[in-house]
PDB file of C-alpha atoms in Angstrom:
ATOM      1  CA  UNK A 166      96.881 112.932  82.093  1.00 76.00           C
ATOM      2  CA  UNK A 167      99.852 115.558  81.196  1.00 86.00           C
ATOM      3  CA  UNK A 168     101.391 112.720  78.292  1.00 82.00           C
ATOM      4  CA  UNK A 169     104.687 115.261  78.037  1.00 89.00           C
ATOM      5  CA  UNK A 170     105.112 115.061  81.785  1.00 93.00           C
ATOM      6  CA  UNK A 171     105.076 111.143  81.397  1.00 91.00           C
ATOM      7  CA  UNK A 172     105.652 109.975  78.318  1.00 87.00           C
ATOM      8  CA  UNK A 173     106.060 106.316  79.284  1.00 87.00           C
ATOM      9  CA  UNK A 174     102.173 105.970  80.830  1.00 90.00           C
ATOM     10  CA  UNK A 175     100.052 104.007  78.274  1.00 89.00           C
ATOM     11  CA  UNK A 176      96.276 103.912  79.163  1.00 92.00           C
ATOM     12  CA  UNK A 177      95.118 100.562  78.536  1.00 94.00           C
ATOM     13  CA  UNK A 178      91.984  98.420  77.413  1.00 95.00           C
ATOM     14  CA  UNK A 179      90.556  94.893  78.037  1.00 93.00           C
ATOM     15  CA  UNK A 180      88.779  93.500  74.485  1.00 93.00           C
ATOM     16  CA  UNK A 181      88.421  90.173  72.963  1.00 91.00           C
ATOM     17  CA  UNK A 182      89.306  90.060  69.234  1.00 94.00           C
ATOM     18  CA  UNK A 183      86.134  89.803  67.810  1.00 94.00           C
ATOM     19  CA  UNK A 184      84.880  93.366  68.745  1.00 94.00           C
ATOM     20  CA  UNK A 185      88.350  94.890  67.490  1.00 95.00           C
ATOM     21  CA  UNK A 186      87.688  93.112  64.211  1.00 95.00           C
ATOM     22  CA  UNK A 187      84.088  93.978  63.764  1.00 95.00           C
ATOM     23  CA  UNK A 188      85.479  97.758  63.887  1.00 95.00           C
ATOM     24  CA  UNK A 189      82.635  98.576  65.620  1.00 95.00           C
ATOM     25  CA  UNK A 190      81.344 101.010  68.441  1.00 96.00           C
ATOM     26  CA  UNK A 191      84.628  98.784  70.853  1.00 95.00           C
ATOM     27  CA  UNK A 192      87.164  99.065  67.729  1.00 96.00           C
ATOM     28  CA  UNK A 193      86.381 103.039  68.083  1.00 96.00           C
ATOM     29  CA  UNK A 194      86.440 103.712  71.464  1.00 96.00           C
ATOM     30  CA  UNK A 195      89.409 101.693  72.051  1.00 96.00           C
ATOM     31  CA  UNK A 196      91.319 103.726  69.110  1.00 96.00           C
ATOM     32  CA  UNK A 197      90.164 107.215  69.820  1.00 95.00           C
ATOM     33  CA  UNK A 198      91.065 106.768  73.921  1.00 94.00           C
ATOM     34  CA  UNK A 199      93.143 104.015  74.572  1.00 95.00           C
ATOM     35  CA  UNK A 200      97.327 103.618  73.908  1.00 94.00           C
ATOM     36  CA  UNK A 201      97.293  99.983  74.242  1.00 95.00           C
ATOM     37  CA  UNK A 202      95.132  97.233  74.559  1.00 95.00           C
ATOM     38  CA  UNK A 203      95.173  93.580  75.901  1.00 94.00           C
ATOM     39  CA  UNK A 204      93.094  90.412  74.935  1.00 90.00           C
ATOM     40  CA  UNK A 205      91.072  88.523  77.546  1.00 82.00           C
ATOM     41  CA  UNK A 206      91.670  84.901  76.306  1.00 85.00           C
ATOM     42  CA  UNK A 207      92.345  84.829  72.488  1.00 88.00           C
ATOM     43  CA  UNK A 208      96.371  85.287  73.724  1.00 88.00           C
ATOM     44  CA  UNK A 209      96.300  82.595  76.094  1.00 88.00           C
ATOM     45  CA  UNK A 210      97.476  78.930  76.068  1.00 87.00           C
ATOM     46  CA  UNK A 211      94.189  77.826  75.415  1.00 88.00           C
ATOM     47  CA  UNK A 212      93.453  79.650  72.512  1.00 88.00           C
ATOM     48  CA  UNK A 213      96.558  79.360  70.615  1.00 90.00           C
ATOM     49  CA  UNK A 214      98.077  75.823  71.502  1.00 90.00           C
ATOM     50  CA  UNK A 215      96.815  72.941  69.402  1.00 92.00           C
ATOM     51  CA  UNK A 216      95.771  69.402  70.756  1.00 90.00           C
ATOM     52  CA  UNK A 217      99.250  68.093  68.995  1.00 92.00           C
ATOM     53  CA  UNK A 218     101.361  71.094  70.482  1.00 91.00           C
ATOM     54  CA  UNK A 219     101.500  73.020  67.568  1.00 94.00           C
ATOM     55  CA  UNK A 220     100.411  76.606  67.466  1.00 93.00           C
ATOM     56  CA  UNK A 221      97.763  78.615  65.605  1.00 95.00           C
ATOM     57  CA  UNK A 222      98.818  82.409  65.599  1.00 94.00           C
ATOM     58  CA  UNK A 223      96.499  83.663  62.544  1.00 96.00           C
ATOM     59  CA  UNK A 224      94.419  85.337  64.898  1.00 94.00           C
ATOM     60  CA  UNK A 225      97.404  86.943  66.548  1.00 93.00           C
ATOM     61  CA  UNK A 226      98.858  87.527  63.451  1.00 95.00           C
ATOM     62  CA  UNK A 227      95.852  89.331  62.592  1.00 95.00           C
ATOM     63  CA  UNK A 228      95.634  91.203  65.408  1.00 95.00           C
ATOM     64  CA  UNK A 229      99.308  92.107  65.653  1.00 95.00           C
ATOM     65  CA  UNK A 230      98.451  93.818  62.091  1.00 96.00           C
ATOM     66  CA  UNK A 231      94.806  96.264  63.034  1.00 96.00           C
ATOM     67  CA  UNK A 232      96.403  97.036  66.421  1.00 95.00           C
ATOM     68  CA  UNK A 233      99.799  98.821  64.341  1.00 96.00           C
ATOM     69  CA  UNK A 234      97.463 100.421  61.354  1.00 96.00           C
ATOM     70  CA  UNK A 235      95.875 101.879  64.292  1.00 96.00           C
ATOM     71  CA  UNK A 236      99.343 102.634  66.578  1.00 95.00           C
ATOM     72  CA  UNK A 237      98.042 100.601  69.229  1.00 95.00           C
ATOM     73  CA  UNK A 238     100.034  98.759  71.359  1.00 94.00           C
ATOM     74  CA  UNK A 239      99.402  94.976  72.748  1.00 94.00           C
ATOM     75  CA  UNK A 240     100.039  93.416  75.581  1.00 90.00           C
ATOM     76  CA  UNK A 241     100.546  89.704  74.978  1.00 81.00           C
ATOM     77  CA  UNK A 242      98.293  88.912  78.676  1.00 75.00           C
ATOM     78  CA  UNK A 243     100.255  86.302  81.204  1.00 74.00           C
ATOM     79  CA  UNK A 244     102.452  83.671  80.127  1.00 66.00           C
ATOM     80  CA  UNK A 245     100.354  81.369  83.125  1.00 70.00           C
ATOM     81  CA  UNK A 246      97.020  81.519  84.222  1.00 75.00           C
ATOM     82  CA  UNK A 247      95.420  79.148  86.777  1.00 73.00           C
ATOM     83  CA  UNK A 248      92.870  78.622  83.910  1.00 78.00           C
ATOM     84  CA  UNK A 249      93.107  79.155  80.212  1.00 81.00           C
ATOM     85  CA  UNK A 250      95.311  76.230  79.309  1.00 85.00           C
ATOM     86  CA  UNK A 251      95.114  73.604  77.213  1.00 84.00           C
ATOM     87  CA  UNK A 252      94.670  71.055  80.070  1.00 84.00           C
ATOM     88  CA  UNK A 253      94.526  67.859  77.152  1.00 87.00           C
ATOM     89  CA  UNK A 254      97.410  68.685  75.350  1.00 89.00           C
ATOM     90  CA  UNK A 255      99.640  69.369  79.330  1.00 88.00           C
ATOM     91  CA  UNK A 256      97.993  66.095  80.221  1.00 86.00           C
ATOM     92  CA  UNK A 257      99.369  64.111  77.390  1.00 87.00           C
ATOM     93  CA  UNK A 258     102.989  65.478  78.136  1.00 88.00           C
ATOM     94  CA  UNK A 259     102.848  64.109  81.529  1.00 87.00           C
ATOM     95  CA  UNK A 260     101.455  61.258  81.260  1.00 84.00           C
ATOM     96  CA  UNK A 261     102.969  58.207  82.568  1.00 81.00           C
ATOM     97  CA  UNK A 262     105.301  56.192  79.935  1.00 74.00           C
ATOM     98  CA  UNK A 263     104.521  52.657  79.584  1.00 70.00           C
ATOM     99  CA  UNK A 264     107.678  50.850  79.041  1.00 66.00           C
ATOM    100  CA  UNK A 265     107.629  47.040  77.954  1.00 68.00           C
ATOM    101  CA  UNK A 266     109.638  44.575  80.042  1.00 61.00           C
ATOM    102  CA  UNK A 267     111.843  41.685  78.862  1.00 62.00           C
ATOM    103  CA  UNK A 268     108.655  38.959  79.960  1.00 61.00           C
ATOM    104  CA  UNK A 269     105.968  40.601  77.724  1.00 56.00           C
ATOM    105  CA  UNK A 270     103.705  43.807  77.899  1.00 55.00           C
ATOM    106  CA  UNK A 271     104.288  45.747  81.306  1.00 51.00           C
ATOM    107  CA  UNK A 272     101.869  44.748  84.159  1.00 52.00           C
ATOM    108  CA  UNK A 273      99.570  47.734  85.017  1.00 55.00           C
ATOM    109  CA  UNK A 274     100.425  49.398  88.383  1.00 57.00           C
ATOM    110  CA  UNK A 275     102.965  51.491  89.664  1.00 60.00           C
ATOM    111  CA  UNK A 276     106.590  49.504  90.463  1.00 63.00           C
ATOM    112  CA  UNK A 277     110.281  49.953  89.735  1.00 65.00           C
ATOM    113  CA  UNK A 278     112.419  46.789  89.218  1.00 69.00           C
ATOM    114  CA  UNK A 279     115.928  47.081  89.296  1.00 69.00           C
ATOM    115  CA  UNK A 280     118.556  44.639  88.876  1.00 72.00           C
ATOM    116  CA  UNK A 281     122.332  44.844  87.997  1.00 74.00           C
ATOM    117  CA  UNK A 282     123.655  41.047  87.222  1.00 77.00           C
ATOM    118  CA  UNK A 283     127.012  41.988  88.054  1.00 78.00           C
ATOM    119  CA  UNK A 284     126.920  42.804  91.344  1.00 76.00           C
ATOM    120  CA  UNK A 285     127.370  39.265  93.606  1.00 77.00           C
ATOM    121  CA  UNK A 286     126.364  40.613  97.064  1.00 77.00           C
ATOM    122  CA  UNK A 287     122.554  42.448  97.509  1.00 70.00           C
ATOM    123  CA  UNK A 288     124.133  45.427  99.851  1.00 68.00           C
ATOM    124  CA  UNK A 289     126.088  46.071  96.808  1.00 71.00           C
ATOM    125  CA  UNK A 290     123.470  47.428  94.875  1.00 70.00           C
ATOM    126  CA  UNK A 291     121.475  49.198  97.343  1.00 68.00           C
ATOM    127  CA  UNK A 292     119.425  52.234  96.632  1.00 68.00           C
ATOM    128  CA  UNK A 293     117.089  54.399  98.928  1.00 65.00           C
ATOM    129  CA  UNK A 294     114.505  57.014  98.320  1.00 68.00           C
ATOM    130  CA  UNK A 295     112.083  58.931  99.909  1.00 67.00           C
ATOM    131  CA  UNK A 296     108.424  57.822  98.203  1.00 64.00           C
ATOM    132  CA  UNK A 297     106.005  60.626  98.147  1.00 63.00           C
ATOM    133  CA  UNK A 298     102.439  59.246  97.119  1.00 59.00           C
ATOM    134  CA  UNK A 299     101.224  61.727  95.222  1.00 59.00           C
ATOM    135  CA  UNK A 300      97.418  62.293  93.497  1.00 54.00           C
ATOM    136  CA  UNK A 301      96.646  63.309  90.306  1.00 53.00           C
ATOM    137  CA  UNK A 302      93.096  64.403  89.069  1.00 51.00           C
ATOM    138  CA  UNK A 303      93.040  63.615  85.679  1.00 53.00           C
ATOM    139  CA  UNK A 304      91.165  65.756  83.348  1.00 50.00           C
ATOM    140  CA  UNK A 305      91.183  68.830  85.279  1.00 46.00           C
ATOM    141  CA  UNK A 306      90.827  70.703  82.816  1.00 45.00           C
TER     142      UNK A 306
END
């Protein structure tokens, strides 16, 4: 590859973080022949988000810091993956809300009461909706 002719082309590498930070035989290779380098899963969802949400970067962090004492450049990976996420944490954020009622603990099932005690007349408060049954598989992940 003729790097003045293209100056933009950056010859990458897949690693995982452990053999960049063993500095072994990897670490080498991937320094002496390689512009840029990506991670395989240690950058992904997964790997970085918490079971509250929150986020551990040290790894990253660590990584952000070999890869430019060595002018190498990353390449953060997808922001989406059909695998790789933390499926427990996503499941918790859409989970279904459980929401009291006036007569006690909410009944288990799936129903929507409405009532407006202003309205006199029961074509006065009408409301219509398509209802798409759908299926979740819980615990996909």
């Amino acid at each position: 590859m003729d790097k003045q002719a293209n100056p933009g082309f950056k010859l990458g590498v897949a690693l995982n973080m452990n053999d960049y930070f063993n500095k072994g035989v990897l670490y080498r290779l991937a320094n002496r022949n390689f512009e840029e380098m990506v991670m395989g899963y240690e950058m992904k969802h997964g790997s970085i988000v918490q079971a509250d949400g929150s986020l551990n970067l040290a790894r990253v962090e660590q990584l952000i810091k070999a890869a430019q004492e060595n002018n190498m450049a990353l390449y953060g990976h997808t922001l989406c993956w059909h695998s790789g996420q933390h499926g427990a944490y996503l499941n918790k954020l859409i989970a279904p809300v459980v929401i009291p009622g006036s007569d006690g603990p909410a009944l288990a099932g799936h129903a929507l009461k409405m009532s407006n005690p202003a309205v006199v007349n029961a074509w006065e408060a009408q409301t219509a909706t398509d209802i798409n049954p759908t299926e979740i598989e819980k615990n996909m992940y």
